[in-house]
Coordinates of C-alpha atoms and ligand atoms in Angstrom, one line a residue:
Chain A
X1 CA 125.2 -198.2 -93.1
X2 CA 126.3 -201.5 -91.8
X3 CA 126.1 -205.0 -93.2
X4 CA 128.9 -207.4 -93.5
X5 CA 128.8 -208.5 -97.1
X6 CA 130.7 -211.8 -96.6
X7 CA 133.2 -213.3 -94.3
X8 CA 136.5 -211.5 -94.6
X9 CA 135.1 -208.4 -96.3
X10 CA 133.8 -206.1 -93.7
X11 CA 132.5 -203.0 -95.4
X12 CA 131.8 -201.3 -92.0
X13 CA 135.5 -201.7 -91.1
X14 CA 136.6 -200.5 -94.5
X15 CA 134.5 -197.4 -94.1
X16 CA 136.2 -196.6 -90.8
X17 CA 139.4 -196.3 -92.7
X18 CA 138.0 -193.4 -94.7
X19 CA 137.8 -190.3 -92.5
X20 CA 135.7 -188.3 -94.9
X21 CA 132.8 -190.8 -94.7
X22 CA 132.2 -189.9 -91.1
X23 CA 133.2 -186.2 -91.4
X24 CA 130.4 -183.6 -90.5
X25 CA 128.3 -182.6 -93.6
X26 CA 126.6 -179.2 -94.2
X27 CA 123.1 -180.4 -93.5
X28 CA 124.0 -183.2 -91.1
X29 CA 123.1 -186.0 -93.6
X30 CA 125.5 -188.8 -94.0
X31 CA 127.6 -188.6 -97.1
X32 CA 126.6 -191.1 -99.7
X33 CA 129.6 -190.8 -102.0
X34 CA 128.8 -192.3 -105.4
X35 CA 131.4 -190.5 -107.5
X36 CA 134.4 -192.7 -106.9
X37 CA 134.7 -193.1 -110.7
X38 CA 135.7 -189.5 -110.9
X39 CA 138.0 -189.7 -107.9
X40 CA 138.0 -192.0 -104.9
X41 CA 138.2 -191.1 -101.3
X42 CA 141.4 -191.7 -99.3
X43 CA 142.0 -194.2 -96.5
X44 CA 143.9 -193.0 -93.4
X45 CA 146.7 -195.4 -94.3
X46 CA 147.4 -193.3 -97.4
X47 CA 147.1 -190.1 -95.5
X48 CA 149.4 -191.4 -92.8
X49 CA 152.0 -192.6 -95.2
X50 CA 152.2 -189.3 -96.9
X51 CA 152.4 -187.4 -93.7
X52 CA 155.1 -189.8 -92.4
X53 CA 157.1 -189.2 -95.5
X54 CA 157.0 -185.5 -95.1
X55 CA 157.6 -185.6 -91.3
X56 CA 160.4 -188.1 -91.3
X57 CA 161.7 -189.2 -94.7
X58 CA 161.6 -186.3 -97.1
X59 CA 164.2 -184.9 -99.4
X60 CA 164.6 -184.7 -103.1
X61 CA 165.3 -188.0 -104.8
X62 CA 168.2 -189.2 -107.0
X63 CA 170.3 -186.1 -106.1
X64 CA 171.8 -185.8 -102.7
X65 CA 174.5 -188.1 -101.4
X66 CA 173.2 -187.6 -97.9
X67 CA 171.2 -190.0 -95.8
X68 CA 167.8 -188.3 -96.0
X69 CA 167.9 -188.1 -99.8
X70 CA 168.9 -191.8 -99.9
X71 CA 165.9 -192.7 -97.7
X72 CA 163.6 -190.7 -99.9
X73 CA 165.0 -192.2 -103.1
X74 CA 164.5 -195.6 -101.6
X75 CA 160.9 -195.1 -100.8
X76 CA 160.2 -193.5 -104.2
X77 CA 161.8 -196.5 -105.9
X78 CA 160.0 -198.9 -103.6
X79 CA 156.8 -197.3 -104.9
X80 CA 157.9 -198.1 -108.4
X81 CA 158.5 -201.7 -107.4
X82 CA 155.0 -201.9 -105.8
X83 CA 153.4 -200.7 -109.0
X84 CA 155.3 -203.2 -111.1
X85 CA 154.0 -206.0 -108.8
X86 CA 150.5 -204.5 -108.8
X87 CA 150.5 -204.8 -112.6
X88 CA 152.5 -208.1 -112.5
X89 CA 155.3 -207.0 -114.7
X90 CA 158.8 -208.2 -114.0
X91 CA 160.9 -205.2 -114.7
X92 CA 160.2 -202.1 -112.7
X93 CA 162.2 -199.9 -115.2
X94 CA 159.1 -200.3 -117.3
X95 CA 157.1 -198.2 -114.7
X96 CA 157.1 -194.5 -115.5
X97 CA 155.6 -192.1 -113.0
X98 CA 153.3 -189.5 -114.5
X99 CA 150.9 -186.9 -113.2
X100 CA 147.9 -189.0 -114.1
X101 CA 146.4 -191.1 -116.9
X102 CA 146.0 -188.1 -119.2
X103 CA 149.7 -187.3 -119.1
X104 CA 150.7 -190.9 -119.6
X105 CA 148.5 -191.1 -122.7
X106 CA 149.9 -187.8 -124.0
X107 CA 153.4 -189.1 -123.5
X108 CA 152.7 -192.1 -125.7
X109 CA 150.8 -190.1 -128.3
X110 CA 153.7 -187.7 -128.4
X111 CA 156.7 -190.1 -128.0
X112 CA 155.5 -193.2 -129.7
X113 CA 153.0 -191.5 -132.0
X114 CA 155.3 -188.8 -133.4
X115 CA 158.6 -190.4 -132.6
X116 CA 158.1 -194.0 -133.7
X117 CA 155.0 -194.4 -135.8
X118 CA 155.3 -193.7 -139.6
X119 CA 153.1 -191.9 -142.1
X120 CA 150.4 -194.1 -143.4
X121 CA 149.8 -195.8 -140.1
X122 CA 146.6 -195.5 -138.1
X123 CA 145.6 -195.4 -134.5
X124 CA 142.3 -197.0 -133.4
X125 CA 140.3 -195.7 -130.4
X126 CA 136.7 -196.5 -129.6
X127 CA 133.5 -194.5 -129.3
X128 CA 133.5 -194.9 -125.5
X129 CA 136.8 -193.3 -124.7
X130 CA 137.3 -190.7 -122.0
X131 CA 138.5 -187.5 -123.7
X132 CA 141.9 -188.3 -122.2
X133 CA 142.2 -191.2 -124.6
X134 CA 140.7 -189.4 -127.6
X135 CA 142.0 -185.8 -127.7
X136 CA 145.8 -186.7 -127.7
X137 CA 145.2 -189.0 -130.7
X138 CA 143.2 -186.3 -132.5
X139 CA 146.2 -184.0 -131.9
X140 CA 148.5 -186.7 -133.3
X141 CA 146.2 -187.1 -136.4
X142 CA 146.2 -183.3 -136.9
X143 CA 150.0 -183.0 -136.5
X144 CA 150.5 -183.3 -140.2
X145 CA 152.5 -186.6 -139.9
X146 CA 150.1 -188.7 -142.0
X147 CA 148.7 -190.7 -139.1
X148 CA 145.1 -191.6 -139.4
X149 CA 142.6 -192.0 -136.6
X150 CA 140.0 -194.7 -136.7
X151 CA 137.1 -195.1 -134.3
X152 CA 135.7 -198.5 -133.3
X153 CA 132.0 -198.5 -132.8
X154 CA 130.2 -199.4 -129.6
X155 CA 127.1 -201.6 -129.9
X156 CA 123.7 -200.5 -128.6
X157 CA 124.4 -202.7 -125.5
X158 CA 127.4 -200.5 -124.9
X159 CA 130.0 -203.2 -125.8
X160 CA 133.1 -202.7 -128.0
X161 CA 132.0 -203.9 -131.5
X162 CA 134.8 -206.5 -132.1
X163 CA 133.6 -207.2 -135.6
X164 CA 134.1 -203.6 -136.4
X165 CA 137.5 -203.7 -134.7
X166 CA 138.5 -206.5 -137.0
X167 CA 137.4 -204.5 -140.0
X168 CA 139.4 -201.5 -138.9
X169 CA 142.5 -203.8 -138.4
X170 CA 142.1 -205.6 -141.7
X171 CA 144.3 -203.5 -143.9
X172 CA 147.3 -204.0 -141.6
X173 CA 148.0 -200.3 -141.4
X174 CA 147.0 -199.9 -137.7
X175 CA 150.0 -199.3 -135.6
X176 CA 148.3 -198.9 -132.3
X177 CA 144.9 -199.8 -130.7
X178 CA 144.3 -197.5 -127.8
X179 CA 141.1 -198.3 -125.9
X180 CA 139.7 -198.1 -122.5
X181 CA 139.7 -201.3 -120.5
X182 CA 136.6 -200.3 -118.6
X183 CA 134.2 -197.5 -119.6
X184 CA 133.8 -194.7 -117.1
X185 CA 130.2 -194.2 -118.3
X186 CA 128.8 -197.5 -119.3
X187 CA 130.7 -199.6 -116.8
X188 CA 131.5 -202.0 -119.7
X189 CA 134.6 -204.1 -119.1
X190 CA 136.2 -204.7 -122.5
X191 CA 137.4 -208.2 -123.4
X192 CA 141.0 -207.2 -123.2
X193 CA 142.6 -210.5 -124.2
X194 CA 140.5 -210.6 -127.4
X195 CA 141.5 -207.0 -128.3
X196 CA 145.2 -207.9 -127.8
X197 CA 144.8 -211.1 -129.9
X198 CA 143.0 -209.3 -132.7
X199 CA 145.4 -206.4 -132.8
X200 CA 148.6 -208.4 -132.5
X201 CA 147.4 -210.7 -135.3
X202 CA 147.4 -207.6 -137.5
X203 CA 150.7 -206.2 -136.3
X204 CA 149.2 -203.5 -134.1
X205 CA 150.3 -202.7 -130.6
X206 CA 147.8 -202.2 -127.8
X207 CA 147.4 -199.5 -125.2
X208 CA 144.8 -199.9 -122.5
X209 CA 143.5 -197.0 -120.5
X210 CA 143.2 -198.8 -117.2
X211 CA 142.0 -195.7 -115.2
X212 CA 138.8 -197.5 -114.2
X213 CA 139.7 -201.1 -114.6
X214 CA 142.8 -201.1 -112.4
X215 CA 140.6 -200.1 -109.5
X216 CA 138.0 -202.8 -109.9
X217 CA 139.8 -205.8 -111.3
X218 CA 143.1 -207.6 -110.7
X219 CA 145.6 -206.7 -113.4
X220 CA 148.2 -209.1 -114.8
X221 CA 149.9 -207.4 -117.7
X222 CA 152.3 -210.3 -118.3
X223 CA 149.3 -212.6 -118.9
X224 CA 147.4 -209.9 -120.8
X225 CA 150.2 -209.2 -123.2
X226 CA 149.4 -205.6 -124.1
X227 CA 152.1 -203.1 -124.9
X228 CA 151.2 -199.9 -123.0
X229 CA 149.0 -199.5 -120.0
X230 CA 148.1 -196.4 -118.0
X231 CA 146.3 -195.7 -114.8
X232 CA 145.8 -192.9 -112.4
X233 CA 146.5 -192.9 -108.6
X234 CA 143.6 -190.8 -107.3
X235 CA 140.9 -193.3 -108.5
X236 CA 142.8 -196.1 -106.7
X237 CA 142.3 -194.5 -103.3
X238 CA 145.7 -192.8 -103.7
X239 CA 146.5 -189.1 -104.0
X240 CA 146.1 -186.8 -106.9
X241 CA 149.2 -185.8 -108.9
X242 CA 150.5 -189.3 -109.6
X243 CA 149.8 -191.7 -112.4
X244 CA 151.5 -194.5 -114.2
X245 CA 152.6 -195.3 -117.7
X246 CA 153.7 -198.9 -118.2
X247 CA 155.3 -199.8 -121.5
X248 CA 157.5 -202.6 -122.8
X249 CA 161.1 -201.6 -122.2
X250 CA 162.0 -201.5 -125.9
X251 CA 159.0 -199.3 -126.6
X252 CA 159.9 -196.9 -123.8
X253 CA 163.5 -196.8 -125.0
X254 CA 162.5 -196.1 -128.5
X255 CA 160.1 -193.3 -127.5
X256 CA 161.6 -189.7 -127.4
X257 CA 160.8 -188.0 -124.1
X258 CA 158.0 -185.4 -124.0
X259 CA 159.8 -183.2 -121.5
X260 CA 163.4 -182.2 -121.1
X261 CA 165.0 -181.1 -117.9
X262 CA 166.7 -182.3 -114.8
X263 CA 166.8 -186.0 -113.8
X264 CA 166.3 -187.2 -117.3
X265 CA 169.7 -186.8 -118.8
X266 CA 173.0 -188.6 -118.4
X267 CA 175.3 -185.9 -119.9
X268 CA 174.7 -182.3 -120.8
X269 CA 176.8 -179.8 -122.7
X270 CA 175.6 -176.5 -123.9
X271 CA 175.1 -178.0 -127.4
X272 CA 173.4 -181.3 -126.6
X273 CA 172.3 -183.8 -124.0
X274 CA 172.3 -187.5 -123.7
X275 CA 169.2 -189.0 -122.2
X276 CA 169.3 -191.1 -119.1
X277 CA 168.1 -194.7 -119.3
X278 CA 164.4 -195.6 -118.9
X279 CA 162.5 -194.7 -116.8
X280 CA 164.4 -191.6 -115.8
X281 CA 164.3 -190.4 -119.4
X282 CA 160.6 -190.0 -119.1
X283 CA 160.6 -188.4 -115.7
X284 CA 162.0 -185.0 -116.2
X285 CA 162.1 -182.7 -113.1
X286 CA 161.4 -183.4 -109.5
X287 CA 158.8 -186.1 -109.4
X288 CA 155.7 -186.4 -107.2
X289 CA 157.7 -188.0 -104.4
X290 CA 155.1 -187.8 -101.6
X291 CA 152.4 -188.8 -104.0
X292 CA 154.4 -191.9 -105.1
X293 CA 154.6 -192.9 -101.4
X294 CA 150.9 -192.3 -101.2
X295 CA 150.2 -194.5 -104.2
X296 CA 152.4 -197.2 -102.7
X297 CA 150.3 -197.1 -99.5
X298 CA 147.1 -197.2 -101.6
X299 CA 148.3 -200.3 -103.5
X300 CA 149.2 -201.9 -100.1
X301 CA 145.8 -201.0 -98.9
X302 CA 143.8 -202.6 -101.7
X303 CA 146.2 -205.6 -101.8
X304 CA 145.5 -206.2 -98.1
X305 CA 141.8 -206.3 -98.8
X306 CA 142.5 -208.4 -101.9
X307 CA 141.1 -208.3 -105.4
X308 CA 139.1 -211.5 -104.8
X309 CA 137.1 -209.7 -102.1
X310 CA 137.1 -206.4 -104.0
X311 CA 135.7 -208.0 -107.2
X312 CA 133.1 -210.0 -105.3
X313 CA 131.9 -207.0 -103.4
X314 CA 131.6 -205.0 -106.6
X315 CA 129.8 -207.8 -108.4
X316 CA 127.3 -207.9 -105.6
X317 CA 126.8 -204.2 -105.6
X318 CA 126.5 -204.1 -109.4
X319 CA 123.9 -206.8 -109.6
X320 CA 122.0 -205.3 -106.8
X321 CA 122.1 -201.8 -108.4
X322 CA 121.0 -203.2 -111.7
X323 CA 118.0 -204.8 -110.2
X324 CA 117.1 -201.8 -108.0
X325 CA 117.7 -199.1 -110.5
X326 CA 115.9 -201.0 -113.3
X327 CA 112.8 -201.0 -111.0
X328 CA 112.7 -197.2 -110.7
X329 CA 109.9 -196.0 -112.8
X330 CA 111.0 -193.7 -115.7
X331 CA 114.7 -194.4 -115.2
X332 CA 116.9 -195.7 -118.0
X333 CA 120.4 -197.0 -117.6
X334 CA 122.9 -196.4 -120.3
X335 CA 124.4 -199.6 -121.6
X336 CA 123.7 -203.2 -120.9
X337 CA 127.1 -204.9 -121.3
X338 CA 127.4 -208.5 -120.3
X339 CA 130.6 -207.8 -118.4
X340 CA 130.2 -204.6 -116.4
X341 CA 131.5 -203.0 -113.3
X342 CA 130.1 -200.6 -110.7
X343 CA 129.5 -197.6 -112.9
X344 CA 125.9 -196.6 -113.8
X345 CA 125.0 -193.7 -116.0
X346 CA 121.3 -193.1 -116.0
X347 CA 118.6 -190.6 -116.9
X348 CA 115.1 -190.0 -115.6
X349 CA 112.3 -189.4 -118.1
X350 CA 111.1 -186.2 -116.4
X351 CA 114.3 -184.6 -115.1
X352 CA 117.4 -183.2 -116.6
X353 CA 120.7 -184.6 -115.2
X354 CA 121.6 -181.4 -113.4
X355 CA 118.3 -180.9 -111.7
X356 CA 118.5 -184.5 -110.6
X357 CA 122.0 -184.2 -109.2
X358 CA 120.9 -181.0 -107.3
X359 CA 118.1 -183.1 -105.7
X360 CA 120.3 -186.0 -104.9
X361 CA 122.9 -183.7 -103.4
X362 CA 120.2 -182.5 -101.0
X363 CA 119.7 -186.0 -99.8
X364 CA 123.5 -186.3 -99.2
X365 CA 124.1 -188.3 -102.4
X366 CA 127.1 -187.2 -104.5
X367 CA 126.7 -188.2 -108.1
X368 CA 128.2 -186.7 -111.2
X369 CA 126.1 -185.0 -113.8
X370 CA 127.0 -184.2 -117.4
X371 CA 128.9 -186.1 -120.0
X372 CA 131.6 -187.4 -117.8
X373 CA 134.3 -186.4 -120.3
X374 CA 132.8 -188.7 -122.8
X375 CA 130.9 -186.4 -125.1
X376 CA 131.1 -188.6 -128.3
X377 CA 129.6 -191.5 -126.3
X378 CA 126.6 -189.4 -125.2
X379 CA 126.2 -188.2 -128.8
X380 CA 126.2 -191.8 -129.9
X381 CA 123.3 -192.6 -127.5
X382 CA 121.5 -189.3 -128.4
X383 CA 121.8 -187.8 -124.9
X384 CA 122.8 -184.4 -123.7
X385 CA 124.0 -185.7 -120.4
X386 CA 123.4 -188.3 -117.7
X387 CA 123.8 -188.7 -114.0
X388 CA 126.4 -191.2 -113.0
X389 CA 126.7 -193.3 -109.8
X390 CA 130.0 -195.1 -109.4
X391 CA 131.0 -197.4 -106.6
X392 CA 134.1 -197.9 -104.5
X393 CA 135.3 -200.5 -101.9
X394 CA 133.4 -198.5 -99.2
X395 CA 130.0 -198.5 -101.1
X396 CA 127.3 -200.4 -99.4
X397 CA 124.1 -202.1 -100.5
X398 CA 122.2 -199.7 -98.3
X399 CA 123.6 -196.8 -100.2
X400 CA 122.4 -198.3 -103.5
X401 CA 119.0 -198.7 -102.0
X402 CA 119.0 -195.2 -100.7
X403 CA 119.9 -193.9 -104.2
X404 CA 117.1 -196.0 -105.8
X405 CA 114.7 -194.6 -103.2
X406 CA 115.8 -191.0 -103.8
X407 CA 115.4 -191.4 -107.5
X408 CA 111.8 -192.6 -107.0
X409 CA 111.1 -189.5 -104.9
X410 CA 112.9 -187.2 -107.4
X411 CA 110.6 -188.4 -110.2
X412 CA 107.6 -187.5 -108.1
X413 CA 109.1 -184.2 -107.3
X414 CA 109.3 -183.3 -111.0
X415 CA 105.9 -184.8 -111.9
Chain B
X1 CA 112.3 -186.1 -99.2
X2 CA 113.0 -182.9 -101.1
X3 CA 110.6 -180.5 -99.7
X4 CA 113.2 -177.9 -98.8
X5 CA 114.1 -177.7 -102.5
X6 CA 110.8 -176.1 -103.3
X7 CA 112.5 -172.7 -102.8
X8 CA 114.7 -173.5 -105.8
X9 CA 112.1 -175.4 -107.8
X10 CA 109.1 -173.2 -107.3
X11 CA 106.0 -174.2 -109.2
X12 CA 106.6 -171.3 -111.7
X13 CA 110.0 -172.7 -112.5
X14 CA 108.8 -176.3 -112.9
X15 CA 105.9 -175.0 -115.1
X16 CA 108.1 -172.9 -117.3
X17 CA 110.7 -175.7 -117.4
X18 CA 108.2 -178.2 -118.6
X19 CA 106.3 -175.8 -120.9
X20 CA 108.6 -173.0 -121.9
X21 CA 106.8 -170.0 -123.4
X22 CA 107.9 -168.6 -126.7
X23 CA 109.6 -171.8 -127.5
X24 CA 109.9 -171.5 -131.3
X25 CA 112.0 -170.0 -134.0
X26 CA 111.3 -166.4 -135.1
X27 CA 111.1 -166.3 -138.8
X28 CA 111.3 -162.5 -138.8
X29 CA 114.2 -162.3 -136.3
X30 CA 116.5 -159.3 -136.7
X31 CA 118.9 -160.6 -134.0
X32 CA 120.0 -164.0 -133.1
X33 CA 122.6 -165.7 -130.9
X34 CA 123.4 -169.1 -129.4
X35 CA 124.2 -169.9 -125.8
X36 CA 126.1 -173.0 -124.7
X37 CA 127.2 -174.3 -121.3
X38 CA 129.1 -177.4 -122.5
X39 CA 129.8 -178.7 -119.1
X40 CA 126.1 -178.8 -118.1
X41 CA 124.8 -179.6 -121.5
X42 CA 122.5 -176.4 -121.6
X43 CA 122.2 -175.2 -125.1
X44 CA 119.9 -172.5 -126.6
X45 CA 119.2 -170.4 -129.6
X46 CA 117.7 -167.0 -129.0
X47 CA 115.8 -164.9 -131.6
X48 CA 114.8 -161.2 -131.3
X49 CA 112.7 -159.1 -133.6
X50 CA 113.2 -155.4 -133.3
X51 CA 110.6 -152.8 -134.1
X52 CA 111.4 -149.7 -136.2
X53 CA 111.4 -147.7 -133.0
X54 CA 114.2 -149.8 -131.6
X55 CA 112.2 -151.8 -129.1
X56 CA 112.2 -155.6 -128.8
X57 CA 108.9 -156.6 -130.5
X58 CA 109.2 -160.3 -130.0
X59 CA 111.6 -162.7 -128.4
X60 CA 111.7 -166.5 -128.7
X61 CA 114.1 -169.3 -128.1
X62 CA 114.7 -173.0 -128.7
X63 CA 117.0 -175.3 -126.9
X64 CA 117.6 -178.1 -124.4
X65 CA 118.7 -177.9 -120.8
X66 CA 117.8 -178.2 -117.2
X67 CA 114.6 -176.9 -115.7
X68 CA 116.4 -173.8 -114.4
X69 CA 117.9 -172.8 -117.7
X70 CA 114.7 -173.4 -119.7
X71 CA 112.6 -171.6 -117.2
X72 CA 115.0 -168.6 -117.1
X73 CA 115.0 -168.3 -120.9
X74 CA 111.2 -168.6 -121.0
X75 CA 110.7 -165.9 -118.3
X76 CA 113.3 -163.7 -120.1
X77 CA 111.5 -163.8 -123.4
X78 CA 108.3 -162.7 -121.6
X79 CA 110.0 -159.9 -119.7
X80 CA 112.1 -158.3 -122.4
X81 CA 109.3 -157.7 -124.9
X82 CA 108.6 -154.0 -125.4
X83 CA 112.0 -153.0 -123.9
X84 CA 114.8 -151.1 -125.6
X85 CA 118.1 -152.9 -125.8
X86 CA 119.4 -150.6 -123.0
X87 CA 116.5 -151.5 -120.7
X88 CA 116.9 -155.2 -121.5
X89 CA 120.6 -155.1 -120.6
X90 CA 119.9 -153.2 -117.4
X91 CA 117.4 -155.9 -116.5
X92 CA 119.9 -158.6 -117.3
X93 CA 122.5 -157.0 -115.0
X94 CA 120.0 -156.7 -112.2
X95 CA 119.0 -160.3 -112.7
X96 CA 122.5 -161.6 -112.6
X97 CA 122.9 -159.8 -109.2
X98 CA 119.7 -161.5 -108.0
X99 CA 120.8 -164.9 -109.2
X100 CA 124.2 -164.5 -107.4
X101 CA 123.1 -162.9 -104.1
X102 CA 119.3 -163.6 -103.8
X103 CA 118.6 -159.9 -103.5
X104 CA 118.8 -156.8 -105.6
X105 CA 119.4 -153.8 -103.3
X106 CA 119.7 -151.3 -106.1
X107 CA 116.8 -152.4 -108.2
X108 CA 114.8 -149.2 -108.3
X109 CA 111.1 -148.8 -108.8
X110 CA 111.7 -148.9 -112.6
X111 CA 112.8 -152.5 -112.5
X112 CA 110.5 -153.6 -109.6
X113 CA 107.7 -155.2 -111.7
X114 CA 110.1 -157.2 -113.9
X115 CA 112.3 -158.3 -111.1
X116 CA 109.1 -159.5 -109.3
X117 CA 108.4 -161.8 -112.3
X118 CA 112.0 -163.1 -112.3
X119 CA 112.2 -163.5 -108.6
X120 CA 111.2 -167.2 -108.6
X121 CA 114.7 -167.8 -109.9
X122 CA 116.4 -166.0 -106.9
X123 CA 116.7 -169.4 -105.1
X124 CA 119.6 -170.4 -107.3
X125 CA 121.9 -168.1 -105.3
X126 CA 122.2 -170.9 -102.7
X127 CA 123.4 -173.3 -105.4
X128 CA 126.6 -171.8 -106.8
X129 CA 126.9 -174.6 -109.4
X130 CA 123.5 -173.7 -110.8
X131 CA 123.8 -169.9 -111.1
X132 CA 125.2 -170.3 -114.5
X133 CA 122.1 -172.2 -115.6
X134 CA 119.9 -169.3 -114.7
X135 CA 122.1 -166.6 -116.3
X136 CA 122.9 -168.3 -119.6
X137 CA 119.8 -166.9 -121.3
X138 CA 120.8 -163.4 -120.3
X139 CA 124.4 -163.8 -121.6
X140 CA 122.9 -165.0 -124.8
X141 CA 120.6 -162.0 -124.9
X142 CA 123.6 -159.6 -124.7
X143 CA 125.3 -161.5 -127.5
X144 CA 122.2 -161.2 -129.7
X145 CA 122.0 -157.5 -129.0
X146 CA 125.7 -157.1 -129.8
X147 CA 125.2 -159.2 -133.0
X148 CA 128.0 -161.4 -131.6
X149 CA 127.9 -164.7 -133.3
X150 CA 130.1 -166.5 -130.9
X151 CA 128.4 -168.9 -128.5
X152 CA 127.5 -167.2 -125.2
X153 CA 128.7 -168.9 -122.1
X154 CA 128.0 -168.4 -118.4
X155 CA 130.3 -171.3 -117.2
Ligands
PLP1 C1 138.5 -194.1 -118.4 C2 139.3 -192.9 -118.0 N1 140.4 -192.5 -118.6 C3 141.1 -191.5 -118.3 C4 140.7 -190.7 -117.2 C5 141.6 -189.5 -116.8 O1 142.2 -189.6 -115.6 P1 143.0 -188.4 -115.1 O2 142.1 -187.2 -115.1 O3 143.5 -188.8 -113.7 O4 144.2 -188.3 -116.0 C6 139.6 -191.0 -116.5 C7 139.1 -190.3 -115.3 O5 138.8 -189.2 -115.3 C8 138.8 -192.2 -116.9 O6 137.7 -192.5 -116.2

């Protein structure tokens, strides 16, 4: 797998940063890892930063008045600063560390949904949400607080139906539009600025689930103007166990915390407690210190490559995959959005997704099979499940060709 | 490219997967149950018609799923016919052992013929994530025999 895609972006060199891509495999076939959308592999820079933290700079944060704890606190807070820069927001107090996107969304559904929204208001999600951005809102709807849940349709091409979104917003009762910025199944990139404009015009706030988008596109939340944003570290080449909730300071301040405990209070008596200022209020208990350091290293890693190069590489892969996969007989690709990223869900006319993934696995290709935590979307398109190939910065044109070739063989196998 | 997968996808499996036998509703069913592996998307509905003498007179199913789950359900409906519920359950237990380990050391002469018919599915034992596809039909059978109306699962 070689091939320099363009000057300055050397995929061969990038691949050397990811130890797993050259680790021995059970049958000796090279790993063709096409499941980065579920979780990405880790570069040695991230692994090293976490190891270094544990070997030389580890203690609990915000607690000890001794040097090591101060050092650990500094690197933890430096990670927060790096995330703020990564999202282009000015105030790093607006960055709350969570376990993952799922927890971040639940914190908003709980804190903002129950604590701030009023009876009679509605939340809008879309048909293409990951369950992480659907189930918490269903729970809010079912909490008996008079909050309605509205679902924005997805067109046959797999795009957010903006006309329907306008209809849903029309009565002015929508308090929050919570939608994915990039579908983890269709690859659709949502016109985020349009969504913000439509929602704000009707007095609704906007939360973007950036779990996929933050990996593939440069984010500038100051320009975008949304109100909440979440992403998850492990898809961004960082470790598991760390995610991010960004919210406007006033919103985070108004939100009651989901968890109570240490680190999130300013004063405690046996009767009552006063909450610490944001973000500490939303970070009860010992945080994922080592993971925050890992996420910082992951952000430094992608920044060093640069989003211009990352986006260009992905565009090239996506266009190539579209052409190659469309040419495989009997294969249908789910969704045909104008603006799409490197995520392809597909089905073969004569093979079930699970049989297909078993075959591809034999060839060394790791793809996901099933409904990818987006069951309503599969129901919308009348499918029991699909296989999904998703790309990362280390994915090569040759791997895409290999996938297309293997799919052709698979169809013959089941003929 | 995939020749070594012929152990898993033997011709019998592909054939039963493509054209499942007894793939219909049983209008005179006395027992009925559903099976669902939500993570894989395998879903089936099983119908049994019991004779007066307590034997399974007819078995049929409908559903959607991967080749392994469909073939397993198809082969099951063929093998349980004429059996008492106790015999069918014993066969199911033996089959689960076969699916998990690839062999059935304590399958005596009594089960030998039926296990021979089910043996094309033994290849799944090398694919831990696929064992549940092969065993779903048999979990569903137990629920039908128990008159358990909850969805059976093997995940
Ligand atoms: C669009 C989207 N939202 C949310 C999630 C949930 O991420 P996590 O499991 O890290 O919370 C994922 C990934 O699984 C995703 O793709």
